[in-house]
Short mmCIF file of C-alpha atoms in Angstrom, two decimals:
data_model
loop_
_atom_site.label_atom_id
_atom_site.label_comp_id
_atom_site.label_asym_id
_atom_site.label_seq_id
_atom_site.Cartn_x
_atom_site.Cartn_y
_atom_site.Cartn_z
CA UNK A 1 40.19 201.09 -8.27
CA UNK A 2 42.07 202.69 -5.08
CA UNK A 3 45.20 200.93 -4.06
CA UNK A 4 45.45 198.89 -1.07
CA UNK A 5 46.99 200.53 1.93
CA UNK A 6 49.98 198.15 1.50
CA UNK A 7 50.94 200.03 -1.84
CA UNK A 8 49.95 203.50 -0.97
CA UNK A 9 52.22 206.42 -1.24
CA UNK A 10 51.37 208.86 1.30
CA UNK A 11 52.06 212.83 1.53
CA UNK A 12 55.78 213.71 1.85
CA UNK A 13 55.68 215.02 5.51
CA UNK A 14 53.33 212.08 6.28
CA UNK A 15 55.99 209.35 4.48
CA UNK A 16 59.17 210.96 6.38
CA UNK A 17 57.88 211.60 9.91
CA UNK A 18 56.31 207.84 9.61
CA UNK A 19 59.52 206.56 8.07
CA UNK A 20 61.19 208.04 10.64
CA UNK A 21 59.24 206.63 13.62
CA UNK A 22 60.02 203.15 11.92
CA UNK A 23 63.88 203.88 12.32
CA UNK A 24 63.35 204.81 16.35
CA UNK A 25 61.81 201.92 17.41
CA UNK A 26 64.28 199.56 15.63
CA UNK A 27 67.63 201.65 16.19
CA UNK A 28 68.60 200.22 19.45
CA UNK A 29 68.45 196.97 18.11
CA UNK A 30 70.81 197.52 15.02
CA UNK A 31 73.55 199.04 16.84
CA UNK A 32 73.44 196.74 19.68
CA UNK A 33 74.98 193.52 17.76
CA UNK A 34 77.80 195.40 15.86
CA UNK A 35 78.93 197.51 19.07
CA UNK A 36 78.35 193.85 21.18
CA UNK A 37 80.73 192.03 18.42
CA UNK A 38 82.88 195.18 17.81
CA UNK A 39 83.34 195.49 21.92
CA UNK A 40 84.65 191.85 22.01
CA UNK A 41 86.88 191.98 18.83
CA UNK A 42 88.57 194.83 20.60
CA UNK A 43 87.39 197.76 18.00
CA UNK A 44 88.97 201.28 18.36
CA UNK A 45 85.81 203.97 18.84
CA UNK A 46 86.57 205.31 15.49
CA UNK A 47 86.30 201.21 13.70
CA UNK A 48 83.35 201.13 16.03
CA UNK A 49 81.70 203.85 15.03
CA UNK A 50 82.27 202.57 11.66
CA UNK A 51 81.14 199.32 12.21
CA UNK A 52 77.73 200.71 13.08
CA UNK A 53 77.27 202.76 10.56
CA UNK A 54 77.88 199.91 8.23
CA UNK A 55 75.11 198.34 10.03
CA UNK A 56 72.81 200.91 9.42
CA UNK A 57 73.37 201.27 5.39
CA UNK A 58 73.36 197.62 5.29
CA UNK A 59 69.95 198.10 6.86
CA UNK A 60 68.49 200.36 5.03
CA UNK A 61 69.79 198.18 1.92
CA UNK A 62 67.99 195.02 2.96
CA UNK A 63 64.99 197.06 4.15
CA UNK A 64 64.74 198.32 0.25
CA UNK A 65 64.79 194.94 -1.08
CA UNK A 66 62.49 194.00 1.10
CA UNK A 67 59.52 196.64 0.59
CA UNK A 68 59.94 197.66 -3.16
CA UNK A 69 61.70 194.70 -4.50
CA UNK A 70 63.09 193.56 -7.46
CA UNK A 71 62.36 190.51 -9.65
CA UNK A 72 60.72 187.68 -7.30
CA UNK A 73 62.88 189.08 -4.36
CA UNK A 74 61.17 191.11 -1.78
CA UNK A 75 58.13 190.48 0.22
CA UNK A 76 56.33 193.91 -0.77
CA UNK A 77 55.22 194.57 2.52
CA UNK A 78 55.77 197.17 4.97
CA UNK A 79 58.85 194.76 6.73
CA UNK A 80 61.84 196.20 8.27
CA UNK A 81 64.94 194.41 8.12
CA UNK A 82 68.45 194.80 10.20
CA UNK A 83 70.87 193.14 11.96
CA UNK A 84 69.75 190.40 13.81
CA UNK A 85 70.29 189.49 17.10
CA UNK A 86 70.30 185.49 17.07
CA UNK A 87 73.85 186.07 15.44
CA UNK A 88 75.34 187.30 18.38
CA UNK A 89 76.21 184.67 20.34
CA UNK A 90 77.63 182.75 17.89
CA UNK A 91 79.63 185.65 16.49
CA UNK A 92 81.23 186.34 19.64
CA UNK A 93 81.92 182.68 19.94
CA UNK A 94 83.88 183.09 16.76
CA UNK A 95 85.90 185.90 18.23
CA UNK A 96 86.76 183.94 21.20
CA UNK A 97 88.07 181.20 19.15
CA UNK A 98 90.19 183.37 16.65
CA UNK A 99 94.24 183.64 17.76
CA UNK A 100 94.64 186.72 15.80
CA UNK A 101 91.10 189.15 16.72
CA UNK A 102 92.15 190.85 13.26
CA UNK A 103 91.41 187.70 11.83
CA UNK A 104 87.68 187.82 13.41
CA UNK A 105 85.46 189.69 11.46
CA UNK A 106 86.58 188.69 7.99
CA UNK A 107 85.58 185.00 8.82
CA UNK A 108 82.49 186.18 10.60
CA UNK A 109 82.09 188.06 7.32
CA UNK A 110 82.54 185.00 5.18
CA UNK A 111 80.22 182.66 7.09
CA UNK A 112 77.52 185.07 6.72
CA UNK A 113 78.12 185.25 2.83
CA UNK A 114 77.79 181.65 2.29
CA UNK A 115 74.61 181.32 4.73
CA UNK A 116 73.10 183.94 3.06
CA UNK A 117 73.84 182.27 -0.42
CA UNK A 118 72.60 178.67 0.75
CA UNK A 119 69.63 180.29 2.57
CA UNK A 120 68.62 181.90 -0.84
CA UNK A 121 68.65 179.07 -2.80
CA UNK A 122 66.33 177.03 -0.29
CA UNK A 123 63.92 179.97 0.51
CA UNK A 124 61.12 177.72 -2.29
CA UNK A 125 61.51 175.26 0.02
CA UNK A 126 60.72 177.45 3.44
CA UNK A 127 58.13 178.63 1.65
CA UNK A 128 56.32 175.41 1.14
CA UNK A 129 55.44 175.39 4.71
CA UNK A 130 52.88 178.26 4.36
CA UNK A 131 50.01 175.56 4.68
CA UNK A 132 51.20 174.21 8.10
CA UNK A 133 50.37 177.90 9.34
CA UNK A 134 46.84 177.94 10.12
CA UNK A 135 45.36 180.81 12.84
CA UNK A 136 46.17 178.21 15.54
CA UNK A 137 49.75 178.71 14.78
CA UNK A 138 50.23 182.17 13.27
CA UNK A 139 47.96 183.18 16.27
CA UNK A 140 50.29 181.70 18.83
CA UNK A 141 53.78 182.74 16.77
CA UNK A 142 52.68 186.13 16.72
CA UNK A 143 51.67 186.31 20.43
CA UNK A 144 55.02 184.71 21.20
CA UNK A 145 56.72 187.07 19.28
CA UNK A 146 55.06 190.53 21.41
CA UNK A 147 56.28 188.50 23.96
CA UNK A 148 59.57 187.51 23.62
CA UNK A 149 60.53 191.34 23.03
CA UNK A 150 58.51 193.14 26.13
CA UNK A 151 61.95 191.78 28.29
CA UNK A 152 64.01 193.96 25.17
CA UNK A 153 61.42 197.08 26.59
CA UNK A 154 62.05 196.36 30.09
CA UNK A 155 65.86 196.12 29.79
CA UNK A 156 66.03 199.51 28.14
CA UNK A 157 63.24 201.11 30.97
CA UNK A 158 66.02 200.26 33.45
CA UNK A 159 69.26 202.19 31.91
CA UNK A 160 71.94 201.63 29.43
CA UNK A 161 74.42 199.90 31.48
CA UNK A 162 73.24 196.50 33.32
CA UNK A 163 76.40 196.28 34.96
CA UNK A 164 75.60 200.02 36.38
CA UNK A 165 75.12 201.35 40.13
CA UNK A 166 72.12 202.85 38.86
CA UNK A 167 70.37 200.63 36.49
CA UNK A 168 66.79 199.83 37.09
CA UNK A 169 67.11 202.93 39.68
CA UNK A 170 63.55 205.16 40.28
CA UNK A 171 64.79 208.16 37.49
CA UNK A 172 65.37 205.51 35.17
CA UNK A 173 61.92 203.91 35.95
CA UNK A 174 60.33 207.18 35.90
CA UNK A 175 61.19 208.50 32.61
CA UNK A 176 60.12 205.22 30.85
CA UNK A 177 56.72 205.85 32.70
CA UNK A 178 56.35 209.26 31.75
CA UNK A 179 57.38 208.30 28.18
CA UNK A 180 54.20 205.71 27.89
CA UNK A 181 52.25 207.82 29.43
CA UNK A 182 52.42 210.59 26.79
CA UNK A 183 52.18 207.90 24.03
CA UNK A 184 48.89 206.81 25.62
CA UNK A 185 47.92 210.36 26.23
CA UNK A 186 48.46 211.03 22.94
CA UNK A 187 46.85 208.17 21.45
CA UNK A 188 43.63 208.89 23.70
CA UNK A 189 43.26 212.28 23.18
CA UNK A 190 44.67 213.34 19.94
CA UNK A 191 43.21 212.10 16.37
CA UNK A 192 44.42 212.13 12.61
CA UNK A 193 48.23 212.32 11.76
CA UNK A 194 49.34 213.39 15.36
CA UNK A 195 47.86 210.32 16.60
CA UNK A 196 49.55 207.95 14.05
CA UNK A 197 53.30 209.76 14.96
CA UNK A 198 52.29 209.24 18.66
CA UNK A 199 55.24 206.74 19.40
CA UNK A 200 57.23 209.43 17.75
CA UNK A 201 56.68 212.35 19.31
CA UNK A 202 56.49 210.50 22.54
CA UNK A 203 60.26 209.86 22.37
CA UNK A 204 60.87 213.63 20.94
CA UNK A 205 58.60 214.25 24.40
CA UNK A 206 60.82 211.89 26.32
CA UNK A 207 64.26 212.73 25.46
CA UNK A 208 63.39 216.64 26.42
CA UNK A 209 62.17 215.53 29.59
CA UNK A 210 64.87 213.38 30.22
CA UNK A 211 67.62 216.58 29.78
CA UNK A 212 67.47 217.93 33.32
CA UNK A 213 67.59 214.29 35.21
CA UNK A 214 71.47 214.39 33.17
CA UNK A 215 70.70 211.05 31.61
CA UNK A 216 70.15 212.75 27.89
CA UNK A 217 73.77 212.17 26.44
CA UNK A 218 74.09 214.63 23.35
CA UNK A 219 78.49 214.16 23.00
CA UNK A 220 78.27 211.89 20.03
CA UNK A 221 76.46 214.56 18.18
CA UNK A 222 79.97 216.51 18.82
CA UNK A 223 81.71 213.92 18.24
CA UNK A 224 80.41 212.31 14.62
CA UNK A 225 81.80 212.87 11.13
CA UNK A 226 79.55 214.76 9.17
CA UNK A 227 80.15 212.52 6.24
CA UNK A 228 81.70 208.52 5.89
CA UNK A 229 81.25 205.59 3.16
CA UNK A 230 81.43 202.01 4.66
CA UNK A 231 83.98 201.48 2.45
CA UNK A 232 83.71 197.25 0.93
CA UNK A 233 85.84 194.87 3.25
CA UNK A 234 87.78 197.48 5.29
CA UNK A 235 88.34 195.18 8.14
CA UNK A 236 89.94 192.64 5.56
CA UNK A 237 88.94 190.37 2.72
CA UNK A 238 86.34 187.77 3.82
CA UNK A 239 87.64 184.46 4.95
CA UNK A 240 86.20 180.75 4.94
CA UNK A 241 86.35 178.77 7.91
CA UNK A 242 83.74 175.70 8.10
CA UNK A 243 83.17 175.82 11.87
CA UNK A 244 82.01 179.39 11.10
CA UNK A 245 80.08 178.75 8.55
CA UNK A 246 77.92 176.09 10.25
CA UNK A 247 77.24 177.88 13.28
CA UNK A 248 76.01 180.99 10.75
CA UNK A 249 73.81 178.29 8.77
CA UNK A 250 72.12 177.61 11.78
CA UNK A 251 71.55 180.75 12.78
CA UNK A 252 70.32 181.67 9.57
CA UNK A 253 67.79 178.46 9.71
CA UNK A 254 66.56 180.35 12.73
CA UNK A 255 66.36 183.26 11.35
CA UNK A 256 64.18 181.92 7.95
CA UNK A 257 61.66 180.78 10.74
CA UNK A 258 61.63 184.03 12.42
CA UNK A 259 60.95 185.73 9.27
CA UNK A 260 58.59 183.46 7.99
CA UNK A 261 56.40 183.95 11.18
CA UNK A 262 56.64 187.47 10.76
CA UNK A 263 55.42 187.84 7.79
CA UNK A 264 52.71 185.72 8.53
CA UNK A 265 52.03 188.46 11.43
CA UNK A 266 52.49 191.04 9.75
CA UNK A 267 50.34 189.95 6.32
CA UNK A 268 47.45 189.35 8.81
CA UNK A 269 48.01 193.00 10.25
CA UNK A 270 48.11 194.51 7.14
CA UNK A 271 44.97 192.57 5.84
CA UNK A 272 46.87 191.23 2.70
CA UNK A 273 47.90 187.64 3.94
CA UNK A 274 51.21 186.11 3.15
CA UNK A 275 51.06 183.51 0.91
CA UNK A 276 53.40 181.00 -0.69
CA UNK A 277 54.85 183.26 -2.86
CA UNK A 278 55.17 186.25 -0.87
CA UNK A 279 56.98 184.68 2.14
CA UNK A 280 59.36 183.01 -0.90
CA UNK A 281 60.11 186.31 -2.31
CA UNK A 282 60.12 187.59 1.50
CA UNK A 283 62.93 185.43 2.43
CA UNK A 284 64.71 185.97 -0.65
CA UNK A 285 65.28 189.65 0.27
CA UNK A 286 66.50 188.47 3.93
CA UNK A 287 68.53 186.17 2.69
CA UNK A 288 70.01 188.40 -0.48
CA UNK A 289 70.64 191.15 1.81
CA UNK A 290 72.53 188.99 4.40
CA UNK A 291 75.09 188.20 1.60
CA UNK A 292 75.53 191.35 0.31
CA UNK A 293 75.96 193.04 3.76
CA UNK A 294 79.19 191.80 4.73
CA UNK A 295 80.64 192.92 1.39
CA UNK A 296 79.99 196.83 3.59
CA UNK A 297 80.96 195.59 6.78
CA UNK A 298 77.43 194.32 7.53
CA UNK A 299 76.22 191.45 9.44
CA UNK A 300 73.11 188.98 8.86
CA UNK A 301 70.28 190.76 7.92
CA UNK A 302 66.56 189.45 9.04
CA UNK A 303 62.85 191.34 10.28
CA UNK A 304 62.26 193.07 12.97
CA UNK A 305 59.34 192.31 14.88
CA UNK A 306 59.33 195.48 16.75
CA UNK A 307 58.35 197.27 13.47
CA UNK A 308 55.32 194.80 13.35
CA UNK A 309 53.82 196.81 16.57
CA UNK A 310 54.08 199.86 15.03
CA UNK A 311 52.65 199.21 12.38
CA UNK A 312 49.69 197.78 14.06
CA UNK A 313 49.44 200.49 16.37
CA UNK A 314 49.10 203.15 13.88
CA UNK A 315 47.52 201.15 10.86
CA UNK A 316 49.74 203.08 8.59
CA UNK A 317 50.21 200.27 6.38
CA UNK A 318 52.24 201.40 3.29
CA UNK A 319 55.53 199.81 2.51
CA UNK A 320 56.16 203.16 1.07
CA UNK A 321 56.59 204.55 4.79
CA UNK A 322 58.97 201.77 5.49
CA UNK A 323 61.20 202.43 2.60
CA UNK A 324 61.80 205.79 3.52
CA UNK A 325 63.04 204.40 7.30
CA UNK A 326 65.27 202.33 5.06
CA UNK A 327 66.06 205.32 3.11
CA UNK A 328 66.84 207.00 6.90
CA UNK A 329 68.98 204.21 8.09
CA UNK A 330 70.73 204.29 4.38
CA UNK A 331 71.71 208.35 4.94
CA UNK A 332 72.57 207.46 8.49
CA UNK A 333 75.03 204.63 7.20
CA UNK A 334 76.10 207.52 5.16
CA UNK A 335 76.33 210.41 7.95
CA UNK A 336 77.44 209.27 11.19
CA UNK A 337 76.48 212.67 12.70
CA UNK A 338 72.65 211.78 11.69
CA UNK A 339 72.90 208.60 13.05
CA UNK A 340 73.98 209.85 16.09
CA UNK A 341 70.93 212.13 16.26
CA UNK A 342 69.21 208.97 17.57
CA UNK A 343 71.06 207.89 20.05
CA UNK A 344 70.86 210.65 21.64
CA UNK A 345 67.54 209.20 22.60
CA UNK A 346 67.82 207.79 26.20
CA UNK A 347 67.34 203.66 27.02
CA UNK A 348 64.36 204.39 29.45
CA UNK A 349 62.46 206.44 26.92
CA UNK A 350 62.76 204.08 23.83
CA UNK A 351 61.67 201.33 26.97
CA UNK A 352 58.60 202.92 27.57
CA UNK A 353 58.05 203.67 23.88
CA UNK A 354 58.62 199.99 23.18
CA UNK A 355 56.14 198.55 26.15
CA UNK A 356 53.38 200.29 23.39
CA UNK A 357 55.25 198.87 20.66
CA UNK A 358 55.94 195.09 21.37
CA UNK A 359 52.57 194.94 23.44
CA UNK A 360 50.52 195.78 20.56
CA UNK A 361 52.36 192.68 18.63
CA UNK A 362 51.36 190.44 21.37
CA UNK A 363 47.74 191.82 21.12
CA UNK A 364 47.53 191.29 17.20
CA UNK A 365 48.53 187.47 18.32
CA UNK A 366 45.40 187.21 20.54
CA UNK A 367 42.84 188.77 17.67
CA UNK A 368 44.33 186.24 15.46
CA UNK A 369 43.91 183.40 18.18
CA UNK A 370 39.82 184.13 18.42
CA UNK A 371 39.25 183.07 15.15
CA UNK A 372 41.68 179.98 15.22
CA UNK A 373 38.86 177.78 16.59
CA UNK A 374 39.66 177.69 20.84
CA UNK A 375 36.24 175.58 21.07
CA UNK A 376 37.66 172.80 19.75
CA UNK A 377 40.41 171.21 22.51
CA UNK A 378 43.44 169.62 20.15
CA UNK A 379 43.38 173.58 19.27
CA UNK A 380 43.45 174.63 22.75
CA UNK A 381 46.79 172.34 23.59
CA UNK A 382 48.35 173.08 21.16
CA UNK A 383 47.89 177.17 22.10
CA UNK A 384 48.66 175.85 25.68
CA UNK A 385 52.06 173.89 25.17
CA UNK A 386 53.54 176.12 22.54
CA UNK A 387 53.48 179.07 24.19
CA UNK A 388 54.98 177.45 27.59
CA UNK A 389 57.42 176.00 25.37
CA UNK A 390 58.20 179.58 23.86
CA UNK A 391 58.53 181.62 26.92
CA UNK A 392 60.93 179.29 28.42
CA UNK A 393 64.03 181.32 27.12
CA UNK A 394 62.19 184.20 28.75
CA UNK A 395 60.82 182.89 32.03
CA UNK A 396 63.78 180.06 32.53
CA UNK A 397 67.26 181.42 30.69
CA UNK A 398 69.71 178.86 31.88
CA UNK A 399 67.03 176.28 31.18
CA UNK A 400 69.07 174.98 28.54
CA UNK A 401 72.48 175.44 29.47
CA UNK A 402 74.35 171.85 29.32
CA UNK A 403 72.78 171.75 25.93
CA UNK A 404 75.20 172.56 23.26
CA UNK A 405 76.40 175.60 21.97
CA UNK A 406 74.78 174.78 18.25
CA UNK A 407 71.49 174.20 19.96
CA UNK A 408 71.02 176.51 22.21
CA UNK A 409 71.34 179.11 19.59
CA UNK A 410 67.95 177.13 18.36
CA UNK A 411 66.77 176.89 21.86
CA UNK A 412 67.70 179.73 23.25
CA UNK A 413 65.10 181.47 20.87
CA UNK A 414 61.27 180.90 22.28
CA UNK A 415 60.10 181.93 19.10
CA UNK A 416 61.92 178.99 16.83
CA UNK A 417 60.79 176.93 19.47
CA UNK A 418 57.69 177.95 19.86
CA UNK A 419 56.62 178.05 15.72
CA UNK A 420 58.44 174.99 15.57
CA UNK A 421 56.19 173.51 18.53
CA UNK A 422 52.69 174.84 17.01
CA UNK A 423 53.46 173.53 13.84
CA UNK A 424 54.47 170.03 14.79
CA UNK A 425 51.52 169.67 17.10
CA UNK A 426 48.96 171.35 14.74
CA UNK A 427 50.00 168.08 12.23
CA UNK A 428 49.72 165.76 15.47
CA UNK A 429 46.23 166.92 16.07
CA UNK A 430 44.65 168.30 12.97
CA UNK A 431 46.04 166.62 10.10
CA UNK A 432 46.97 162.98 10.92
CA UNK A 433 43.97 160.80 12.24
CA UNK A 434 41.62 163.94 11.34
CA UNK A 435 38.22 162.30 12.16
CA UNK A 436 39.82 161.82 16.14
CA UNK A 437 39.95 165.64 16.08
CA UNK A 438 36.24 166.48 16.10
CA UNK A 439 35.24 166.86 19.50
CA UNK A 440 34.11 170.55 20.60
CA UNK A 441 34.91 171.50 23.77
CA UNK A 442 35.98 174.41 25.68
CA UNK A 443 38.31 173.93 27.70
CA UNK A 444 41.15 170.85 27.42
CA UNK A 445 40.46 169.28 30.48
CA UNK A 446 36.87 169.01 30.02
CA UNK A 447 35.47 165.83 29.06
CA UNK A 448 33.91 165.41 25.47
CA UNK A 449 30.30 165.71 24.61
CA UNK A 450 30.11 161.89 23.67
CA UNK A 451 31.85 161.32 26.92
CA UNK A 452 29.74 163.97 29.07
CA UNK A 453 26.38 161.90 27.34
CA UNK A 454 27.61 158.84 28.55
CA UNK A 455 27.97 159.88 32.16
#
């Protein structure tokens, strides 16, 4: 009996090229929380450096227990995981509030040990909601999710520096244009392996291209150790403050929901759905490999959803492929002058890259949404108000801004907000007062057929 795709091992070449396209499209967003928090705590370059590189083997760590797995941890599926960027704010916000900035990232470090720890033991629990999930949902979740991260694409098409003369100038513009227009070329015109390593070799395209406009930055190539261990606690031992703590238990709430939708997403990509059990063992990895990351100068660990679009853009669908990445990120943790490899890659090129990327999440929402029953209307609403409610973040950032700091890290996420939304308003409609919820229409303001007879 052949293996499903999930658990196929592919050729070498095939495995590390793939692996390696996996660690592109998510490197941007593992580097950007530690050099955010590092920039605020008031890191030296060579503790920043560091810093990142810790983020990276912590990475490629998590990413391991979360495709091959051990015991009942580990969702077996192809599923990135990194750094996540809900943490930020309220890491900073920890900063801010610490006298002594030594004194920062040791209690950062110990909040995110005892989330993780709490978070593991009520992953069962998370998991239990698996049922409250239906098409309608997942369908709307995963659209959400393609598009909460097309503004991550955008931001990077328009230059590294937002504060910049030049950001979001015509070169900048330009090369994230040319960049998705090889990947489309490429994925029109090409077939087999070259067209599954398109993303790939569009940034390898890109970044060449890029080398006369000046905006291809190859100095921390030069400038990298060839070799360096994150040595355990080398910003200090971790310390236990409670404010911390609770503001990293939230986070990591939101960050179980995330996950939990994305492995929804991605289960329906890979055509092995996630059940109870998988998104238990799923969340156990996330959570597992948040507490064990600060231990190497990590940070909270949790999916990335910009893997999801790659991997339903190429339909390689072995977890084997995203171990290696992990294995990648691991020997970049390992080799700052690797790691640095990659970002030599410019913004604009991984923004046109990711327009492919996060768009093709987006798309695998609306597939999921034609078979979630759009005839009937209570399915229609709740489509309707949970995706207004989850692109508010995007559409309307300040919407929530006298809300508190604790909720807006809830808020503040159109995704939480969003799942949260569908799922409450799939119970409203289709589970309590059931027989109410028969009518067929198509379209929510249209009047129903007993209605419609009676006129």
């Amino acid at each position: 009996m052949a293996a499903h795709p999930v658990d196929e091992k592919l050729p070498a070449l095939k495995m590390a090229t793939s692996g390696l396209q996996h660690v592109a499209a998510m490197y941007a967003g593992v580097v950007a929380p530690p050099l955010i928090v590092g920039a605020a705590v008031g890191l030296s370059g060579t503790d920043l450096t560091f810093l990142t590189g810790a983020c990276l083997f912590t990475a490629g760590l998590a990413t391991f227990l979360q495709t091959l797995g051990i015991w009942k941890i580990g969702a077996r599926l192809p599923f990135v995981n990194g750094v996540t960027f809900a943490g930020v704010a309220p890491m900073t916000a920890v900063v801010a509030s610490t006298h002594d900035k030594s004194d920062a990232l040791p209690i950062i470090f110990g909040a995110v040990i005892v989330a993780g720890l709490l978070g593991f033991l009520a992953a069962p629990l998370f998991c239990k909601a698996v049922r409250f999930f239906p098409p309608v949902v997942t369908g709307s979740v995963i659209t959400l999710i393609g598009v909460s991260l097309l503004p991550v694409a955008f931001g990077w098409a328009q230059g590294p520096n937002p504060k910049a003369d030049d950001y979001g100038s015509t070169t900048y513009l330009t090369l994230a244009g040319i960049t998705l227009l090889i990947v489309l070329l490429l994925r029109r015109f090409t077939r087999g392996f070259v067209k599954q390593i398109a993303v790939l070799l569009g940034l390898i395209i890109g970044t060449l291209i890029a080398i006369p406009f000046g905006v291809t930055d190859f100095s921390p190539v030069g400038e990298a150790d060839i070799v360096g261990f994150p040595t355990p606690f080398h910003f200090g031992a971790p310390q236990f403050q409670l404010a911390a703590i609770l503001s990293l238990c939230v986070v990591m709430v939101v960050s179980m929901t995330e996950s939990t939708a994305d492995m929804l997403a991605l289960g329906e990509i890979v055509e092995r759905p996630a059940d109870e059990k998988t998104i238990a063992a799923g969340l156990r990895a996330d959570t597992l490999g948040s507490a064990i990351s600060p231990l190497f100068n990590g940070f909270m660990c949790s999916a990335f959803a910009q893997n999801i679009g790659l991997v339903a853009m190429t339909r390689i669908r072995s977890r084997y492929v995203v171990a290696t990445g992990g294995g990648f990120l691991v020997l970049m943790g390992l080799c700052p002058m690797a790691a640095s490899l990659i970002a030599v890659v410019p913004r604009p090129v991984l923004g046109g890259a990711g327009v492919v990327l996060f768009g093709s999440v987006a798309a695998s929402g609306i597939q999921t949404l034609v078979r979630a029953g759009l005839e009937r209307d209570n399915n229609v609403l709740i489509v309707a108000v949970s995706l207004a409610v989850g692109i508010i973040p995007i559409t309307a950032p300040e919407f929530y801004h006298s809300f508190p700091e604790t909720a807006k890290i809830v808020l503040d996420s159109g995704i939480s907000t969003g799942c949260v939304t569908a799922v409450v308003l799939n119970l409203l409609f289709n589970h309590i007062g059931k027989d109410r919820a028969a009518q067929d229409v198509t379209h929510p303001m249209e009047a129903g057929e007993e209605i419609a007879a009676a006129h």
